[in-house]
Amino acid sequence: MRTVDLWATDGFVSIPDGNSLYVWGFAGAPDVPAQLPGPTLVIDQGDEVVVNLTNRLAEPVSLRFPGQEEVMVLGDGGWEPARPQDAGGRRVSFMPAALPGQTITYRFVAARPGTYLYESGTDPHRQVPMGLYGAIVVHPADYDPATNRTAYGAGTGTEYDREYLMIFGEMDPEFHRAVRLGLPHDVKARRPRYWTLNGRCAPDTLAPDRVPQLPNQPYGTLIEMEPGERVLLRYAGAGVDGHPIHPHGNHTRLVALDGHLLRNGASDLSYKRFTVRAGAGETCDMIFEWTGLEFTPANPIPTVLPNLRNLVIGADGWTYWSGSAYLGHKGDLPVGVTSFNRIREHYIILHSHSEFQMTNWGEHPGGIMTFIAVYPAGTLGPDAGVLA
Ligand SMILES: [Cu+2]
């Protein structure tokens, strides 16, 4: 059995344009601000999970666990099925809720491997966009981080070398301000200005996990890999909008939707796509591969240098490029250009193909954008891309 303690509370998140935004969210400890997204629950298949939710907000809050089985709530007479709540002939909550200051206890069985969301089941049209969401990753029964990294079990074609979780959302500052001040707000007037990847807006997405300047946005999304590796990308749509996501460099192979393996008996139903839409409430699991075409300076195959305009060299005066098309080699950069390249790695962009979602209140680049960093073989180490 696994026991998880969550607190529904409030806090602020940082935006790279210098703004900060009032949010609601889940915290993993008492007396700390909400974090965005809530703590990621990494569970082993078959585990019985007990979640204690303490409500520090001024209105009822509940938790729902779409995709999980045997969801129960602890009542006066013991465990009972978690049912929607009605009052005065009106549905007031999809799940039994904790009143302000109270604690409620849920239980579920993580019967199936996959990527899932957890989120508020009370006034979800307000509480989820305010930030009351997080993700559940269920590793299959035979998963072993040292010897058997697989999303859905050995033999399902979902073996991988590294895994990364990406939760998409968006924020409307007027709505957040209205909630903070207790002002009325018309949900139909919703107008997001910020789009988030693990609660962060680019370029903060590139910063490591748990950096001090983002105390309430602990999860970075720089994807790190070596050429030839299989990288599992777990997308979860926690917002209201759809987020069409693609990495450059290669297609991704979609292996599961909403925690369901795309396989029928012996027939593999997975397929490759360039852009995969992470819709509201949906999750997608994909395998990404990039080989670098094995270009080396000794290789007689001619290669074309990347277009300098695509590498943000020029008027901006900075780049992530090593200066060489060959992984692990350094080339010349124009005079006056600053390079953020560390060890002659390559960077591949991954972003929302709704290009306005790549902005922070109209300013590009921002929003849902990150990089896949491909390091020269043998340089990355085994610890990158392990969800613990
Ligand atoms: Cu693109």
Coordinates of C-alpha atoms and ligand atoms in Angstrom, one line a residue:
M1 CA 0.0 0.0 0.0
R2 CA 1.1 3.5 -0.8
T3 CA 0.0 6.5 1.3
V4 CA 0.1 10.0 -0.3
D5 CA -0.6 13.2 1.6
L6 CA -1.8 16.2 -0.4
W7 CA -2.8 19.7 0.6
A8 CA -5.1 21.9 -1.6
T9 CA -3.9 25.4 -1.1
D10 CA -2.8 28.5 -3.0
G11 CA 0.4 30.2 -4.0
F12 CA 2.1 32.0 -6.9
V13 CA 3.9 30.9 -10.0
S14 CA 6.6 32.9 -11.9
I15 CA 6.3 33.9 -15.5
P16 CA 9.4 34.6 -17.6
D17 CA 8.1 38.1 -18.6
G18 CA 8.5 39.2 -15.0
N19 CA 4.9 38.5 -13.9
S20 CA 3.7 36.2 -11.2
L21 CA 0.3 34.6 -11.1
Y22 CA -1.9 33.6 -8.2
V23 CA -2.8 29.9 -8.5
W24 CA -4.5 27.1 -6.6
G25 CA -2.8 23.8 -6.5
F26 CA -1.7 20.8 -4.5
A27 CA 1.3 20.8 -2.2
G28 CA 3.1 17.7 -0.9
A29 CA 3.7 19.1 2.6
P30 CA 1.7 21.1 5.1
D31 CA 2.3 24.9 5.4
V32 CA 4.0 25.3 2.0
P33 CA 2.6 27.1 -1.1
A34 CA 0.8 25.2 -3.8
Q35 CA 3.0 23.8 -6.6
L36 CA 2.2 23.6 -10.2
P37 CA 1.5 20.9 -11.3
G38 CA 0.8 19.0 -8.1
P39 CA 3.3 16.3 -6.9
T40 CA 3.7 13.6 -9.5
L41 CA 2.6 10.2 -8.1
V42 CA 4.9 7.5 -9.4
I43 CA 3.2 4.2 -8.6
D44 CA 3.8 0.5 -9.2
Q45 CA 1.1 -1.5 -11.0
G46 CA -1.2 -3.2 -8.5
D47 CA -0.5 -0.9 -5.7
E48 CA -3.3 0.2 -3.5
V49 CA -3.0 3.9 -3.1
V50 CA -4.4 5.9 -0.1
V51 CA -4.6 9.7 -0.6
N52 CA -5.2 12.0 2.3
L53 CA -6.4 15.4 1.0
T54 CA -6.4 18.3 3.4
N55 CA -8.3 21.4 2.2
R56 CA -6.6 24.8 3.0
L57 CA -8.8 26.7 0.5
A58 CA -12.0 28.5 1.4
E59 CA -14.4 26.3 -0.7
P60 CA -14.9 22.6 -0.9
V61 CA -12.2 20.6 -2.9
S62 CA -12.2 17.0 -4.0
L63 CA -10.0 14.7 -6.0
R64 CA -10.9 12.5 -9.0
F65 CA -8.7 9.8 -10.5
P66 CA -9.8 9.2 -14.1
G67 CA -8.6 5.8 -15.3
Q68 CA -8.1 4.3 -11.8
E69 CA -10.1 1.4 -10.5
E70 CA -12.0 0.8 -7.2
V71 CA -12.0 4.5 -6.2
M72 CA -13.3 4.6 -2.6
V73 CA -13.7 7.2 0.0
L74 CA -13.4 6.8 3.8
G75 CA -16.8 7.6 5.4
D76 CA -18.1 7.3 8.9
G77 CA -18.8 3.6 8.3
G78 CA -15.6 2.8 6.6
W79 CA -14.7 2.6 2.9
E80 CA -17.5 3.3 0.5
P81 CA -17.6 3.9 -3.3
A82 CA -16.8 7.5 -4.2
R83 CA -20.0 8.9 -5.7
P84 CA -21.0 12.2 -7.2
Q85 CA -22.6 14.6 -4.6
D86 CA -26.0 16.2 -5.1
A87 CA -27.7 18.9 -3.0
G88 CA -31.0 20.6 -3.5
G89 CA -31.5 18.6 -6.8
R90 CA -28.3 20.0 -8.2
R91 CA -24.9 18.2 -8.7
V92 CA -22.4 20.0 -6.5
S93 CA -19.4 17.8 -6.9
F94 CA -18.3 14.8 -9.0
M95 CA -16.6 13.4 -5.9
P96 CA -17.0 13.6 -2.1
A97 CA -15.2 16.8 -1.1
A98 CA -13.3 18.1 1.8
L99 CA -14.8 21.2 3.4
P100 CA -12.4 24.1 4.2
G101 CA -10.1 23.0 6.9
Q102 CA -11.0 19.3 6.7
T103 CA -9.2 16.2 5.5
I104 CA -10.8 13.5 3.3
T105 CA -9.3 10.1 2.4
Y106 CA -9.6 8.3 -0.9
R107 CA -8.3 5.0 -2.0
F108 CA -7.8 3.4 -5.5
V109 CA -6.0 0.5 -7.1
A110 CA -3.5 1.3 -9.8
A111 CA -4.5 -1.8 -11.8
R112 CA -3.1 -0.8 -15.1
P113 CA 0.2 0.8 -16.2
G114 CA 0.2 4.1 -18.0
T115 CA 0.0 7.9 -17.7
Y116 CA -3.0 9.4 -15.9
L117 CA -4.1 12.7 -14.4
Y118 CA -5.6 13.5 -11.0
E119 CA -7.5 16.7 -10.6
S120 CA -10.2 18.4 -8.6
G121 CA -13.7 17.0 -9.0
T122 CA -15.4 20.0 -7.6
D123 CA -16.3 23.0 -9.8
P124 CA -13.6 21.6 -12.2
H125 CA -14.2 24.4 -14.7
R126 CA -12.8 26.8 -12.1
Q127 CA -10.6 24.6 -9.9
V128 CA -8.7 22.7 -12.5
P129 CA -7.7 25.8 -14.6
M130 CA -6.6 27.5 -11.3
G131 CA -4.1 24.7 -11.0
L132 CA -5.6 21.8 -9.0
Y133 CA -4.2 19.0 -11.1
G134 CA -1.2 16.6 -11.2
A135 CA -0.2 13.4 -12.9
I136 CA 0.0 9.7 -12.0
V137 CA 2.5 7.5 -13.6
V138 CA 1.9 3.8 -13.1
H139 CA 4.9 1.6 -14.0
P140 CA 4.1 -2.0 -15.1
A141 CA 4.5 -4.9 -12.7
D142 CA 7.8 -6.0 -14.4
Y143 CA 9.3 -2.5 -14.5
D144 CA 12.8 -2.3 -13.1
P145 CA 14.7 1.0 -13.5
A146 CA 18.0 -0.9 -13.6
T147 CA 17.2 -3.7 -15.9
N148 CA 13.7 -3.4 -17.5
R149 CA 12.5 0.1 -18.5
T150 CA 9.2 -0.4 -20.2
A151 CA 5.9 1.6 -20.2
Y152 CA 3.5 -1.3 -20.5
G153 CA 5.5 -4.4 -19.8
A154 CA 8.1 -6.6 -21.6
G155 CA 7.1 -7.6 -25.1
T156 CA 4.7 -4.6 -25.7
G157 CA 7.2 -2.6 -27.8
T158 CA 7.3 0.1 -25.2
E159 CA 10.8 -0.5 -23.9
Y160 CA 12.7 2.8 -23.4
D161 CA 16.0 4.2 -22.2
R162 CA 14.7 7.4 -20.6
E163 CA 11.2 8.8 -19.7
Y164 CA 9.9 12.3 -19.4
L165 CA 6.5 13.6 -18.3
M166 CA 5.0 16.7 -19.8
I167 CA 1.7 18.2 -18.5
F168 CA 0.2 20.9 -20.6
G169 CA -2.1 23.8 -19.4
E170 CA -2.9 27.4 -19.9
M171 CA -3.6 30.4 -17.7
D172 CA -5.9 33.4 -18.1
P173 CA -4.5 36.2 -15.8
E174 CA -7.9 38.0 -15.6
F175 CA -9.6 34.8 -14.4
H176 CA -6.8 34.1 -11.8
R177 CA -7.1 37.7 -10.6
A178 CA -10.9 37.5 -10.3
V179 CA -10.6 34.3 -8.2
R180 CA -8.0 35.9 -5.9
L181 CA -10.1 39.0 -5.3
G182 CA -13.5 37.2 -5.2
L183 CA -14.8 39.0 -8.2
P184 CA -17.3 37.5 -10.6
H185 CA -15.8 36.1 -13.8
D186 CA -17.6 34.8 -16.9
V187 CA -16.0 31.5 -17.9
K188 CA -17.1 32.2 -21.5
A189 CA -14.8 35.3 -21.5
R190 CA -11.8 33.1 -20.8
R191 CA -8.7 34.3 -22.7
P192 CA -5.5 32.5 -21.8
R193 CA -2.3 34.6 -22.1
Y194 CA 0.1 32.0 -20.8
W195 CA 0.6 28.3 -21.9
T196 CA 2.4 26.0 -19.5
L197 CA 4.5 22.9 -19.7
N198 CA 4.8 21.3 -16.3
G199 CA 3.5 24.6 -14.9
R200 CA 6.3 26.6 -16.5
C201 CA 6.4 28.9 -19.5
A202 CA 9.4 28.8 -21.8
P203 CA 12.2 29.5 -21.5
D204 CA 11.8 28.5 -17.8
T205 CA 11.0 25.0 -19.1
L206 CA 14.7 24.6 -19.9
A207 CA 15.8 25.1 -16.3
P208 CA 16.5 22.0 -14.2
D209 CA 14.1 20.5 -11.7
R210 CA 13.7 22.3 -8.3
V211 CA 15.7 25.4 -9.2
P212 CA 15.5 28.0 -6.4
Q213 CA 14.1 30.8 -8.6
L214 CA 11.0 28.7 -9.4
P215 CA 10.1 27.4 -5.9
N216 CA 6.5 26.5 -6.8
Q217 CA 7.2 25.0 -10.2
P218 CA 9.6 22.1 -9.4
Y219 CA 9.5 20.1 -12.7
G220 CA 11.8 21.1 -15.6
T221 CA 11.2 19.7 -19.1
L222 CA 14.6 19.7 -20.8
I223 CA 14.6 16.3 -22.4
E224 CA 18.0 14.7 -22.4
M225 CA 19.1 11.7 -24.4
E226 CA 21.9 10.2 -26.4
P227 CA 21.7 9.3 -30.1
G228 CA 20.1 5.9 -30.7
E229 CA 18.2 5.8 -27.5
R230 CA 14.4 5.3 -27.1
V231 CA 12.9 8.1 -25.2
L232 CA 9.4 7.7 -23.7
L233 CA 7.4 11.0 -23.8
R234 CA 4.4 11.0 -21.6
Y235 CA 2.0 13.9 -22.5
A236 CA -1.0 14.8 -20.3
G237 CA -3.5 17.5 -21.2
A238 CA -4.5 19.2 -17.9
G239 CA -5.9 22.4 -19.5
V240 CA -9.0 23.3 -21.3
D241 CA -7.4 23.8 -24.7
G242 CA -5.9 21.1 -27.0
H243 CA -2.2 21.3 -27.4
P244 CA -0.8 19.9 -30.7
I245 CA 2.8 19.0 -29.8
H246 CA 5.7 18.0 -32.0
P247 CA 9.4 17.6 -31.7
H248 CA 11.5 18.4 -34.7
G249 CA 14.1 15.9 -35.7
N250 CA 11.8 12.9 -36.0
H251 CA 8.3 11.6 -35.7
T252 CA 7.1 10.1 -32.4
R253 CA 5.6 6.6 -32.3
L254 CA 2.3 6.8 -30.4
V255 CA 2.2 3.6 -28.3
A256 CA -0.7 4.4 -25.9
L257 CA -3.7 6.7 -25.5
D258 CA -5.3 7.4 -22.1
G259 CA -3.4 4.6 -20.5
H260 CA -4.5 2.1 -23.2
L261 CA -1.8 0.3 -25.1
L262 CA -2.3 0.5 -28.9
R263 CA -2.1 -3.2 -29.4
N264 CA -4.6 -5.9 -30.1
G265 CA -3.3 -9.3 -29.1
A266 CA -0.2 -9.9 -31.3
S267 CA -0.9 -7.0 -33.7
D268 CA 0.9 -3.8 -33.0
L269 CA -1.4 -0.8 -33.6
S270 CA 1.1 1.9 -32.6
Y271 CA 1.8 4.5 -35.3
K272 CA 4.1 7.3 -36.1
R273 CA 3.0 10.9 -36.2
F274 CA 4.7 14.3 -36.5
T275 CA 2.2 16.2 -34.3
V276 CA 0.2 14.6 -31.5
R277 CA -2.6 16.5 -29.9
A278 CA -2.7 16.4 -26.1
G279 CA -6.4 17.2 -25.6
A280 CA -8.2 18.3 -22.5
G281 CA -8.0 15.4 -20.0
E282 CA -6.1 13.1 -22.4
T283 CA -2.8 11.4 -22.1
C284 CA -0.5 10.1 -24.8
D285 CA 2.6 7.9 -24.5
M286 CA 5.1 8.1 -27.3
I287 CA 8.6 6.8 -28.2
F288 CA 11.0 9.2 -29.7
E289 CA 14.2 8.2 -31.4
W290 CA 17.0 10.2 -33.0
T291 CA 20.2 8.7 -34.4
G292 CA 21.9 11.8 -35.8
L293 CA 22.3 9.9 -39.1
E294 CA 25.8 8.8 -37.8
F295 CA 27.4 11.9 -39.3
T296 CA 31.1 12.2 -38.3
P297 CA 33.8 14.3 -39.8
A298 CA 35.3 11.1 -41.2
N299 CA 32.1 10.1 -42.8
P300 CA 32.2 10.8 -46.6
I301 CA 28.5 11.6 -46.7
P302 CA 28.2 15.4 -47.1
T303 CA 25.9 17.1 -44.7
V304 CA 24.1 20.4 -44.9
L305 CA 24.7 22.9 -42.1
P306 CA 21.6 24.1 -40.3
N307 CA 20.2 27.3 -41.6
L308 CA 21.7 29.9 -39.3
R309 CA 18.3 31.8 -39.2
N310 CA 16.7 28.7 -37.6
L311 CA 19.2 28.6 -34.8
V312 CA 18.5 32.1 -33.5
I313 CA 21.9 33.4 -34.6
G314 CA 22.0 36.9 -35.9
A315 CA 20.2 39.9 -34.5
D316 CA 19.6 38.1 -31.2
G317 CA 23.3 37.2 -30.9
W318 CA 22.9 33.9 -29.0
T319 CA 22.5 30.2 -29.9
Y320 CA 22.4 26.8 -28.4
W321 CA 24.3 25.4 -31.4
S322 CA 27.8 24.0 -31.1
G323 CA 28.7 25.5 -34.5
S324 CA 29.1 22.0 -36.1
A325 CA 26.5 19.7 -37.7
Y326 CA 28.5 16.8 -36.2
L327 CA 27.4 15.8 -32.8
G328 CA 30.3 16.1 -30.3
H329 CA 32.3 18.5 -32.5
K330 CA 32.7 22.2 -32.2
G331 CA 32.7 24.6 -35.1
D332 CA 33.0 28.3 -35.6
L333 CA 30.3 30.7 -34.7
P334 CA 30.0 34.3 -36.0
V335 CA 31.9 36.9 -34.0
G336 CA 29.8 38.3 -31.2
V337 CA 27.5 35.3 -30.9
T338 CA 27.1 33.8 -27.4
S339 CA 26.7 30.1 -27.3
F340 CA 24.8 28.3 -24.5
N341 CA 26.2 24.9 -25.8
R342 CA 27.8 22.9 -23.0
I343 CA 29.6 19.8 -24.4
R344 CA 28.9 20.0 -28.2
E345 CA 25.4 18.6 -27.9
H346 CA 22.6 19.1 -30.3
Y347 CA 19.3 20.8 -29.5
I348 CA 16.0 19.8 -31.1
I349 CA 13.0 22.0 -30.4
L350 CA 9.7 20.5 -29.1
H351 CA 6.7 22.9 -29.0
S352 CA 3.0 23.5 -29.5
H353 CA 2.1 23.7 -33.1
S354 CA -0.6 26.2 -32.2
E355 CA 2.1 28.9 -32.5
F356 CA 0.3 31.4 -30.3
Q357 CA 0.8 28.9 -27.5
M358 CA 4.5 29.6 -27.8
T359 CA 4.1 33.1 -26.3
N360 CA 4.1 34.7 -22.9
W361 CA 1.3 37.3 -23.3
G362 CA 2.1 37.8 -26.9
E363 CA 5.9 37.7 -26.6
H364 CA 7.7 35.0 -28.5
P365 CA 9.5 32.6 -27.6
G366 CA 7.6 31.4 -24.6
G367 CA 4.7 29.2 -23.5
I368 CA 4.8 25.5 -24.5
M369 CA 8.3 25.1 -25.9
T370 CA 11.3 23.1 -24.7
F371 CA 14.3 21.4 -26.2
I372 CA 15.5 17.8 -26.6
A373 CA 19.2 17.9 -25.8
V374 CA 21.1 15.1 -27.6
Y375 CA 24.5 14.5 -26.0
P376 CA 27.4 12.8 -27.5
A377 CA 27.3 9.0 -26.8
G378 CA 28.6 8.0 -23.4
T379 CA 28.4 11.5 -21.8
L380 CA 24.9 11.7 -20.2
G381 CA 25.0 9.1 -17.5
P382 CA 22.2 6.7 -16.4
D383 CA 20.3 9.0 -14.0
A384 CA 18.8 11.5 -16.6
G385 CA 15.2 10.6 -17.5
V386 CA 14.3 8.4 -14.6
L387 CA 11.0 9.2 -12.8
A388 CA 11.3 8.2 -9.2
Ligands
CU1 CU 7.7 23.0 -35.2

